[in-house]
Every structure is written in C-alpha cells, then in structure tokens.
Coordinates of C-alpha atoms in Angstrom, one line a residue:
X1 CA -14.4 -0.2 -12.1
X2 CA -16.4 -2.4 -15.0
X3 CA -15.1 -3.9 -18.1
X4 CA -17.7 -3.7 -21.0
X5 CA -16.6 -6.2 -24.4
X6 CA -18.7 -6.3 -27.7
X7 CA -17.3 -8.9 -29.1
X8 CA -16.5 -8.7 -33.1
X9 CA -16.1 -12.1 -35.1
X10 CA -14.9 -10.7 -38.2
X11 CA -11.3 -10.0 -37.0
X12 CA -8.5 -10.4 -39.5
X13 CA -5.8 -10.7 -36.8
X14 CA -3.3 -13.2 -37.4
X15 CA -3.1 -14.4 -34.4
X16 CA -5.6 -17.2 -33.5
X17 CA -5.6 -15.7 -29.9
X18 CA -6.4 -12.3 -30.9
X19 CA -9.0 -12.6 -33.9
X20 CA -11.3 -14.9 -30.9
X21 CA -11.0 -11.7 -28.6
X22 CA -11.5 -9.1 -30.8
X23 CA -13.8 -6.3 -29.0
X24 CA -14.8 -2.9 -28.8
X25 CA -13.4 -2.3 -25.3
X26 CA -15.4 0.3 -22.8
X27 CA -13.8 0.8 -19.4
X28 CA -15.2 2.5 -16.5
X29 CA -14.0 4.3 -13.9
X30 CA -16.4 5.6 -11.5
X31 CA -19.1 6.6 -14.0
X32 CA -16.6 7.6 -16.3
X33 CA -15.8 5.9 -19.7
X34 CA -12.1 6.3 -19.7
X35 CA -11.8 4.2 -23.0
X36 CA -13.9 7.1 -24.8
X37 CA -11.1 8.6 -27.5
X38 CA -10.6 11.3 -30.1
X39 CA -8.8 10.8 -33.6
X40 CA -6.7 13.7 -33.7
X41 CA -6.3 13.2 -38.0
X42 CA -10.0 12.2 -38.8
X43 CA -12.0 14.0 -36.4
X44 CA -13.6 10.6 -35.3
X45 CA -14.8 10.2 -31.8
X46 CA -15.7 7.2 -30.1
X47 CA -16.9 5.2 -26.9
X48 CA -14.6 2.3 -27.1
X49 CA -11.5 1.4 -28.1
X50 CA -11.0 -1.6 -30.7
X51 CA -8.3 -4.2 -29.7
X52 CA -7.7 -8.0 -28.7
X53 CA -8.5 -8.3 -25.2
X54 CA -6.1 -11.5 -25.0
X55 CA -3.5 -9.2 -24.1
X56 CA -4.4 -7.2 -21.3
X57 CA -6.0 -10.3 -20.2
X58 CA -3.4 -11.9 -19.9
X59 CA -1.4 -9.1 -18.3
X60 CA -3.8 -9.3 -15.4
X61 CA -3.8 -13.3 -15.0
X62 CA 0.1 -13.2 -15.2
X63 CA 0.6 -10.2 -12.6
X64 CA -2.7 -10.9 -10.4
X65 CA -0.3 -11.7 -7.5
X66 CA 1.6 -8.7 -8.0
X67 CA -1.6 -6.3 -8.0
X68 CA -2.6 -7.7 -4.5
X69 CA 0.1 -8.7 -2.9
X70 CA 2.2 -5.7 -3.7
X71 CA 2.0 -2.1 -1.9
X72 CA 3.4 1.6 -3.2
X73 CA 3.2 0.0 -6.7
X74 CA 1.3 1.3 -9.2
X75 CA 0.8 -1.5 -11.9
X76 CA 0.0 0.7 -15.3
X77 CA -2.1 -1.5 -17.9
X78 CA 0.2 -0.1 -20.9
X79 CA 2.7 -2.4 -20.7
X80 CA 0.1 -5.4 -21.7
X81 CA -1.4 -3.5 -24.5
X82 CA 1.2 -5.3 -26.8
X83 CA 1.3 -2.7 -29.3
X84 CA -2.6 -1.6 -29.3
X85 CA -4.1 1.6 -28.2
X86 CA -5.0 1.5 -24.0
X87 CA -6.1 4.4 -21.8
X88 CA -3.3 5.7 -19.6
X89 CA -5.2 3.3 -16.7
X90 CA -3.3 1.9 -13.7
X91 CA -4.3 0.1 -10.2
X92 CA -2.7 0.4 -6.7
X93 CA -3.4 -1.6 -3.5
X94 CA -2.7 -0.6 -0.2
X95 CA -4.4 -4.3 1.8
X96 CA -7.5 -2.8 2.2
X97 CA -8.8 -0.1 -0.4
X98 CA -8.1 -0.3 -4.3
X99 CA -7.6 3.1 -6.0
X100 CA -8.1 2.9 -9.6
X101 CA -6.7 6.3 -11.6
X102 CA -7.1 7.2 -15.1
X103 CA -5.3 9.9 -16.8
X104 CA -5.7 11.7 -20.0
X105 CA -3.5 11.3 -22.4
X106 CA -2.7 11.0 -25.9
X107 CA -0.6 8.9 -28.5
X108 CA 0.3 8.7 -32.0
X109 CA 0.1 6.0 -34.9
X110 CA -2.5 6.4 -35.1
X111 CA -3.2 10.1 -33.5
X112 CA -5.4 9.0 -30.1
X113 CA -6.4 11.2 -27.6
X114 CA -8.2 9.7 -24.8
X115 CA -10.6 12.4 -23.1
X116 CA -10.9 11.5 -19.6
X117 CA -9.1 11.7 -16.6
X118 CA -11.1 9.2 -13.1
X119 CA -10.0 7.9 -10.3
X120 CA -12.1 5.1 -7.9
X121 CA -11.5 3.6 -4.7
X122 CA -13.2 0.7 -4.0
X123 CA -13.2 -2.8 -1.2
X124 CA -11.0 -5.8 -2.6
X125 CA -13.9 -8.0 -3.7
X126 CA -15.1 -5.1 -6.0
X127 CA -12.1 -5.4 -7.5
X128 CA -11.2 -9.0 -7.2
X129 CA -14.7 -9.1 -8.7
X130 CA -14.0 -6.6 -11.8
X131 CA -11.1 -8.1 -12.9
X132 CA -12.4 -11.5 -12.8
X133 CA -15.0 -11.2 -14.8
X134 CA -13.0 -9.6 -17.6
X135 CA -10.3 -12.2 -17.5
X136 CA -13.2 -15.0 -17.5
X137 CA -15.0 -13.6 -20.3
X138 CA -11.5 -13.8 -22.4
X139 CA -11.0 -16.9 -21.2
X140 CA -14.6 -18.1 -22.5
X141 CA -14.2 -16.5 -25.8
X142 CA -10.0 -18.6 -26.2
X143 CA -12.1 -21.4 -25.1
X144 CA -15.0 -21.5 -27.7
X145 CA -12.5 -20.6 -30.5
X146 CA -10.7 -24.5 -29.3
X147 CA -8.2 -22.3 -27.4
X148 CA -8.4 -23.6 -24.4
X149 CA -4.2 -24.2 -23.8
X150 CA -3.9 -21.1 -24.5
X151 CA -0.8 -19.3 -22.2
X152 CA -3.7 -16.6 -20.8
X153 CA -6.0 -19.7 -20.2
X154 CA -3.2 -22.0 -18.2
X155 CA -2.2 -18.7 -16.1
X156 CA -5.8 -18.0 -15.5
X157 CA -6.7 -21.2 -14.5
X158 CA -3.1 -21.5 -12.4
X159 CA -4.2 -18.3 -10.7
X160 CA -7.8 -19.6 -10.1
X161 CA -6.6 -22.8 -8.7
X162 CA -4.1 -20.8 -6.3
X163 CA -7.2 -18.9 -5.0
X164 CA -9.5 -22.0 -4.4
X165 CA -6.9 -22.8 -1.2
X166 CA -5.9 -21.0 1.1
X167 CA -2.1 -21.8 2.3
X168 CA -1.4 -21.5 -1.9
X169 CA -3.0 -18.1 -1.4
X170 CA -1.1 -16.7 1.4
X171 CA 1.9 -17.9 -0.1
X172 CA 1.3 -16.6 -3.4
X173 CA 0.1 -12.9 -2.4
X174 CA 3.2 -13.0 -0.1
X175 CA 5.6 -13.7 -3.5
X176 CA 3.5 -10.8 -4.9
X177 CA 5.0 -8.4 -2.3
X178 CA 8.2 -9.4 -2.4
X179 CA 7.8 -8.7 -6.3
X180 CA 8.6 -12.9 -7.0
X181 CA 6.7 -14.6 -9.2
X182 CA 5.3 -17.6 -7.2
X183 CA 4.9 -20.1 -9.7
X184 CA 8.7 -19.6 -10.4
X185 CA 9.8 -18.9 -7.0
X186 CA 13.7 -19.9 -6.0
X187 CA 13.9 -22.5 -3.3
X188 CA 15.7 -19.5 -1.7
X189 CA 12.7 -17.1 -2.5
X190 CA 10.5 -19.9 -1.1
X191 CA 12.3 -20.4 2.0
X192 CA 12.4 -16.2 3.3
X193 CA 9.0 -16.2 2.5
X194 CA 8.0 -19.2 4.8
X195 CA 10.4 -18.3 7.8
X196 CA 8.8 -14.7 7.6
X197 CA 5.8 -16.2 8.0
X198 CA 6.9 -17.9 11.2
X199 CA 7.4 -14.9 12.8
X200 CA 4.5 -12.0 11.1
X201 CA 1.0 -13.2 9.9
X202 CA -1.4 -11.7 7.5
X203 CA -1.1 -8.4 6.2
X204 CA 1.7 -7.7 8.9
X205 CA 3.4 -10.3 6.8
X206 CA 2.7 -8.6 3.5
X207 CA 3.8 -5.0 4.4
X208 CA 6.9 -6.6 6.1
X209 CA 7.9 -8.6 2.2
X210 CA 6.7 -5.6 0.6
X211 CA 8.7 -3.5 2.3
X212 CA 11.9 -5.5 1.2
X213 CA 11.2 -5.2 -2.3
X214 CA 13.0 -3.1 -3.0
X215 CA 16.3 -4.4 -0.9
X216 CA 15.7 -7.7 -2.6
X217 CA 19.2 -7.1 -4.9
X218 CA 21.7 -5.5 -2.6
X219 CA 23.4 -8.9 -0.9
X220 CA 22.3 -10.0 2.1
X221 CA 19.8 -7.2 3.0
X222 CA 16.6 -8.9 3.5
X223 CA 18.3 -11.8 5.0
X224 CA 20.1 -9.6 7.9
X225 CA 16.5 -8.1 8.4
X226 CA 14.5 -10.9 8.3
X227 CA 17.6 -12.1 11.4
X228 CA 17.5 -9.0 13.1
X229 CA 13.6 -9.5 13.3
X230 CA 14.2 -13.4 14.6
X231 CA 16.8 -12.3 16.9
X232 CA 14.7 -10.0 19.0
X233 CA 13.8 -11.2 22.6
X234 CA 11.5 -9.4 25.2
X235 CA 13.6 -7.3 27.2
X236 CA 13.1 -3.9 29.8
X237 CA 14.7 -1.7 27.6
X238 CA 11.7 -2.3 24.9
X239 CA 9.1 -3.2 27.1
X240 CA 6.8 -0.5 27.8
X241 CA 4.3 -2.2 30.5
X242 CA 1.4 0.8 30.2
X243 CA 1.1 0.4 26.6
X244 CA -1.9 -2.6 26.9
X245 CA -3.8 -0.5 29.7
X246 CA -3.7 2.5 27.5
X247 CA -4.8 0.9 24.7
X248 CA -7.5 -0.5 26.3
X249 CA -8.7 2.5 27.4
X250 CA -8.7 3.7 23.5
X251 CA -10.2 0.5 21.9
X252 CA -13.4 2.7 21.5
X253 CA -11.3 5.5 19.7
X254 CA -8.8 3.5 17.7
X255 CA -11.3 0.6 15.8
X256 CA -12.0 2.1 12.3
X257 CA -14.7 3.5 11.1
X258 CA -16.4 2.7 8.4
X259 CA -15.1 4.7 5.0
X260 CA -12.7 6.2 7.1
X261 CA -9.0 7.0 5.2
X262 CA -5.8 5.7 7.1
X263 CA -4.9 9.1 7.4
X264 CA -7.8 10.7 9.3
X265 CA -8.0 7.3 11.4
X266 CA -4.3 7.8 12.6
X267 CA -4.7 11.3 12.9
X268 CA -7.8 10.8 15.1
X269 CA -6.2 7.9 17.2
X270 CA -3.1 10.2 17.9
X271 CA -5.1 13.6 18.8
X272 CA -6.7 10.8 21.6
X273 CA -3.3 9.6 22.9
X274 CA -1.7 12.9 23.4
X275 CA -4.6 13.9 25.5
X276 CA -4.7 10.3 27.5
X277 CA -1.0 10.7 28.1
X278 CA -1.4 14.5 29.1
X279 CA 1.0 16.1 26.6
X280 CA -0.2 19.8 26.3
X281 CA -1.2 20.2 22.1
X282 CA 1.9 22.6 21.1
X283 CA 4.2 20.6 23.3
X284 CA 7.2 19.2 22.1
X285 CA 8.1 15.4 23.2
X286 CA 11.1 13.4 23.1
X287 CA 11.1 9.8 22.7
X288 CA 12.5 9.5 26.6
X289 CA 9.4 10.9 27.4
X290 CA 7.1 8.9 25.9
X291 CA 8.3 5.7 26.8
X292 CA 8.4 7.2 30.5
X293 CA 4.7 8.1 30.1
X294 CA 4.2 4.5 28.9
X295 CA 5.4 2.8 31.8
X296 CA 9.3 2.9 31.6
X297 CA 13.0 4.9 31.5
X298 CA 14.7 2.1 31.0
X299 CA 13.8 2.3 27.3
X300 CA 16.8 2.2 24.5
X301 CA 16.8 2.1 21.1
X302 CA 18.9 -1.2 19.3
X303 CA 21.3 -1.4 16.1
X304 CA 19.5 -2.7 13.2
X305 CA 20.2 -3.2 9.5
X306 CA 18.6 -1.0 7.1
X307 CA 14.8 -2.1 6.0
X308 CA 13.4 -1.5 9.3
X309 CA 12.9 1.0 11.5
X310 CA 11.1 -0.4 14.3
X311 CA 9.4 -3.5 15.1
X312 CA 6.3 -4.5 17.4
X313 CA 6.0 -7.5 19.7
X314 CA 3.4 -8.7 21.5
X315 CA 5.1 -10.9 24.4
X316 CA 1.6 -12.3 26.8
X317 CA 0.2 -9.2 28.1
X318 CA 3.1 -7.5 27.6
X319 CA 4.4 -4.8 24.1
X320 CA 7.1 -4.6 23.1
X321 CA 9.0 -1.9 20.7
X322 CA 12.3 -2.4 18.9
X323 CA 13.4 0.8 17.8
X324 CA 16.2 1.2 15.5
X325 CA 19.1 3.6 16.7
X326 CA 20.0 6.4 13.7
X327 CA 23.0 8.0 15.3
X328 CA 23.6 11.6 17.9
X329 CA 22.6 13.8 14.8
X330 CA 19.6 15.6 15.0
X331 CA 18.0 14.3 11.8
X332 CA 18.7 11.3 13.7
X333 CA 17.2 12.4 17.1
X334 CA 13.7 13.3 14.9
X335 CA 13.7 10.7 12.6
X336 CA 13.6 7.8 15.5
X337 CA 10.7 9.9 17.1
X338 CA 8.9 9.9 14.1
X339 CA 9.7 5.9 14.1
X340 CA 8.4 5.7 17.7
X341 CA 5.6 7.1 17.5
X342 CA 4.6 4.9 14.4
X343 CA 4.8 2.1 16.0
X344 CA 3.1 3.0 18.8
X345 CA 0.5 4.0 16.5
X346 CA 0.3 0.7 14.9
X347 CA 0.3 -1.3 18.8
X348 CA -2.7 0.8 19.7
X349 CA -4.5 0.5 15.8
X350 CA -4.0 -3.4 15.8
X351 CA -3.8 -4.8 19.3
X352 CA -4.3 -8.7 18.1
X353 CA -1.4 -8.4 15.6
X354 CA 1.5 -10.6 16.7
X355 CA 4.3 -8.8 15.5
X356 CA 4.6 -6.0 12.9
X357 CA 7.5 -4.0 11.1
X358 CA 7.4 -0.5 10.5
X359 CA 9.3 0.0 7.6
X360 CA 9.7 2.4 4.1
X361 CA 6.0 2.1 3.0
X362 CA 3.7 4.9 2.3
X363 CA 0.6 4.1 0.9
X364 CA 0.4 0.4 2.5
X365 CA -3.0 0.8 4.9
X366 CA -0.6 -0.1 8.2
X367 CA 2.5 1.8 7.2
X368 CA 0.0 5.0 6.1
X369 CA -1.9 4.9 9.4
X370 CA 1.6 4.8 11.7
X371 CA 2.8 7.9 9.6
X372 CA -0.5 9.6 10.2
X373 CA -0.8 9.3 13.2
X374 CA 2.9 9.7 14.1
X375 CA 2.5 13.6 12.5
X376 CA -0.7 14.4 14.7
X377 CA 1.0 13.1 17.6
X378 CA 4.5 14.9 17.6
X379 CA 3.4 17.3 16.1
X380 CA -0.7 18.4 16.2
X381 CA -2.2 19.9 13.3
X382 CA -3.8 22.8 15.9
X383 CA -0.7 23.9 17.8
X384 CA 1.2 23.8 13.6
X385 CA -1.7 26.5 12.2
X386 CA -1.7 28.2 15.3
X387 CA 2.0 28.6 15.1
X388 CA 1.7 29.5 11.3
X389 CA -1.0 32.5 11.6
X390 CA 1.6 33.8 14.9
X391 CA 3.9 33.9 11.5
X392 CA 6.3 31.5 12.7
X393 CA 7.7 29.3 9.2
X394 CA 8.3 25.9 8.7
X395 CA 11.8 25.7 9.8
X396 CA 10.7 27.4 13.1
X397 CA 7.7 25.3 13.6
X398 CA 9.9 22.0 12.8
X399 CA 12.3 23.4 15.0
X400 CA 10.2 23.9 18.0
X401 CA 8.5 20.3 17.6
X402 CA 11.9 18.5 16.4
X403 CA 10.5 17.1 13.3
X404 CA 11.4 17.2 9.8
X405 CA 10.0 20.0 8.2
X406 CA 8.0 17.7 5.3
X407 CA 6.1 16.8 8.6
X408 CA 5.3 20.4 8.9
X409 CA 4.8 20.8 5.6
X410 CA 2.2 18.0 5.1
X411 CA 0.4 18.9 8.5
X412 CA 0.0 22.6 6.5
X413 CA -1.2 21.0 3.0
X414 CA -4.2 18.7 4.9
X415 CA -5.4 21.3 7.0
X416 CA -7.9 21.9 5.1
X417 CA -9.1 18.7 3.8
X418 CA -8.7 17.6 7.8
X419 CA -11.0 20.2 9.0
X420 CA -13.8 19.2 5.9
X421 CA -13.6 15.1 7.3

C-alpha cells in the first residue's frame, strides 16, 4: 500500500487547510492504482483523483488507534472524504497481518467510476510505515502554509507522541479495541482497561477489549465479564495436568511458519493433536473425552456471563481451561466442544501467554487460529470429504461429528484451497 501526492498550489478552495493540500492523489494497492477513475459524462479517464488530502489525513490521525487496536472492523476511508471523490478503499487488522481491499465502484456528482478492484496483505510496520508517511507529508504541507495548529496537525502530533512511549501506547491501542477514543477516555473507560490489563497482556489483552466492543452498551456486560475472568481460581475441575507435556511434545509443530495464514496454522496444529492424542480421523469426540485424554475426568464446565466462552490460565506448570456451560441442548452440547477445542488450540499455539479469552472474534489472528484449528480437530477435513463422496450431506456429516453444520460447511468450501497450501 503507497500513497503517491502531486501537490497543486493553485487551489481555489476556501478553506486555508484544503487549498495547502491540494493533490492529485494516486493510491496503490498491490501494484494496482485503485485511485485510477472514469468520467461516466465526459469520457475522461485518469490516474489520480484531485482532492484536499487534509481530510483523509486527518481521518487516519484521528482513528489511528482504532485501525490497530481494533479487530473484525473494517475502517472504510469514505467516511473522511468530506464530500470529495475516494476509491471504495478500506483497512482491517487482525494483530499481526494488515489486509487492505479495494473495490470497484462508482458514484455520481460528478459521474465517477473507479476501475479497479485489489486487495494486499502486508506486516504492521508496512503499514504503520504507509500511513505515516502520507499523514506526515500533509502535515508538512499545513505546516509550510503557517498551519501548523491545525486540528490534523495536533491529532497527528498527539498520536506521534502516544507512539514515542510505550505504556501511552499499550494503553492507547487497548482504547482502540474497546472502540474508546483514548484521549477522551471516561475515568470509567480508563479504569476497565487498566484492571484488564492486570490480568491479560499484549494482544491477549487486545482480543479480550476487542471482543467486548460490541457489549460495551448493554449495562453491566463487560463489567460481569471482566469479574467472571478475575474471579477464576485454579481448580481440578479445569485443570488438565497433560496439557504442558503435550504441548511440549508439539512445540516443533505448533510455532508459525513464516507466511503461513491462521487458518492453515490451526488446521495444521489440530491434524497433529488428534494423532498425538490417538483419536482415529473420522472419529467423533466429546468434550469428556478430551479432557480425559488430557490428564483428567474431573473436568466441568462453569456458568459465565455472555462475552466469553472460555478462558485460559496458566497457573506454574500447570493449564488451566474455564469453559462456559451452554445448557443440555444439543446446540449446546456442540457449541461448548467447539469452545474446547479453541482453547485448547490457543494453550498449545501460545504456551507463554498468561491468560487468554476465547471470545466472538473471527478474523482477530488468536481467535481465527482457535476456530481453525477447533474445525480440523472435531471434525478433520479428510474423514468430512471422505464422508461427502460416500454421499453422506451436511446434516449427516454434522450429525455424525456433533458439530454445527457451518463447521461442515466451511471444512467443504476450503478443501480445495487446503489441499493447494
């Protein structure tokens, strides 16, 4: 992802701010141009769009904390544009990777199409990097126009300032997954975020806010989970005493590779559990049994509010799972396996990690590699197609491994992209 500016000096934009950044704007995904647009009325095609770049400078400065501290967000640049013509361009963070998607699209007043559709995924400092250097280059041009008060200038240099240290950082990104703006954080905002970090550190933390986004305005929620989470103590009926061994006997299998997507990592790690454990590939497991193979039958799941659906504790050489109890139903009976199994997933992926919640997110790194991995290990991709060319259907298959049939279903739809990586 790379900004490209050529600055124009003969703006006649009102605004002070916006004559000083006035630029023909190129934006590049990949190797793709996704500023490149066609004028539906005239005919007229062009490589860059022309616009103030105050504005979606500003939009980054102001939400920078948002972009990488949040996760399953999407943050779509349109909403900066401020009335000017942007590509349909928008950025998504999972802790690790940052996917960058264009799509095509087209507007009117005047009649715009942009032409291309890209996407990109690229390391954090790539990005960090990226958008840096466009905000800075704004900044430069407010500066040497004797605008150097301007609002995208003091939220730039706020943000830059939070960056140079590294407790303002942790803090800050942490406010960005909770969706709270850090400079204006409540004292009561301020105060969650601080005990959370008490108990989970580093992007443990971050999924574990993120994951209470959403909950944030529904009274009391995060606040009984963030209790629930204090409240837990080590005890037999979550302890599961093989767990270290047998994820010392995977630390070759389970450290990441390099380039390697959350979902083939958990998918690998799982195939290499189910074998270590000695479950047969098409056989159907039960949570009892699991925990029995890991050391215990004195395991039992625990009441817990919603926002959580299992949590991991590292107690001295001991590990510790906290699984949430759904209820008799069978939805119920699946869904907590499904839970198990995550976390197990996560114990064996990140050994040093103190504690960790496994929670609603998707396409956070840690929450994306539990789920992956939890579908390869109750229920493996080979025994599913082998099932579906004996003609068997998804409710059957479900059925026979007591999983949901989106499980199922998604084991079906990466087959084939599984069998390519």
């Amino acid at each position: 992802m790379r900004f490209s500016a050529n600055w124009l000096d003969d703006g006649e934009n009102v605004s002070a701010e916006e004559r000083s950044t006035l630029c023909e704007l190129q934006i590049f995904v990949g190797h793709h141009n996704v500023a490149a647009w066609y004028d539906r009325s005239t005919r007229q095609e062009s490589e860059g769009i022309v616009l103030p770049a105050v504005h979606l400078a500003e939009g980054i400065a102001t939400h920078w904390w948002h972009i990488f501290g949040a996760r399953d967000v999407v943050h779509e640049v349109l909403p900066w544009r401020m009335g000017f013509a942007l590509p349909f361009l928008g950025f998504e963070f999972d802790g690790s990777t940052f996917f960058v998607s264009c799509e095509r699209s087209e507007m009117s007043n005047p009649e715009l199409a942009f032409l291309r559709d890209a996407q990109e995924h690229i390391p954090r400092k790539d990005a960090e990097r990226s958008l840096s250097a466009f905000v800075d280059q704004v900044v430069a041009r407010l500066s040497a126009a004797g605008l150097s008060k301007a609002e995208t200038a003091l939220s730039w240099a706020r943000v830059l300032e939070s960056r140079a240290e590294a407790e303002e950082r942790a803090f800050c990104e942490a406010a960005g997954a909770m969706g709270v703006d850090p400079y204006a954080a409540s004292d009561a905002d301020a105060g969650f975020i601080e005990k959370a970090a008490g108990i989970f550190e580093d992007e443990a933390l971050i999924e574990f806010l993120a994951g209470l986004r959403d909950l944030r305005f529904q009274a009391g929620t995060p606040g009984q989970v963030l209790e629930w989470v204090g409240a837990r103590k080590p005890r037999e009926r979550s302890r599961l005493p093989d767990l270290p061994a047998v994820a010392a006997q995977m630390e070759g299998v389970a450290q990441p590779v390099d380039g390697e997507s959350p979902w083939r990592r958990g998918h690998r790690v799982a195939g290499a559990l189910r074998e270590v454990l000695g479950f047969d590939a098409a056989e159907p497991i039960l949570v009892g049994q699991i925990a029995e193979r890991l050391g215990t039958r004195e395991f039992r799941r625990e009441p817990a509010p919603e926002g959580i659906v299992a949590l991991v504790a590292r107690n001295d050489d001991d590990v510790h799972v906290h699984l949430r109890h759904r209820g008799p139903k069978a939805w119920a009976r699946s869904a907590e396996k499904f839970a198990f199994a995550r976390a197990i997933g996560d114990a064996i992926c990140f050994p040093e990690t103190r504690r960790s919640a496994i929670n609603g997110l998707h396409r956070a790194e840690r929450q994306a590699i539990g789920r992956a991995f939890a579908a390869e290990f109750a229920a493996p991709t080979e025994a599913v197609l082998g099932m579906w060319d004996d003609g068997r259907d998804i409710d059957e298959i479900a059925g026979h491994f007591d999983v949901n049939t989106m499980v199922v279903g998604h084991e079906l739809d990466n087959a084939g992209r599984r069998t390519a990586a």
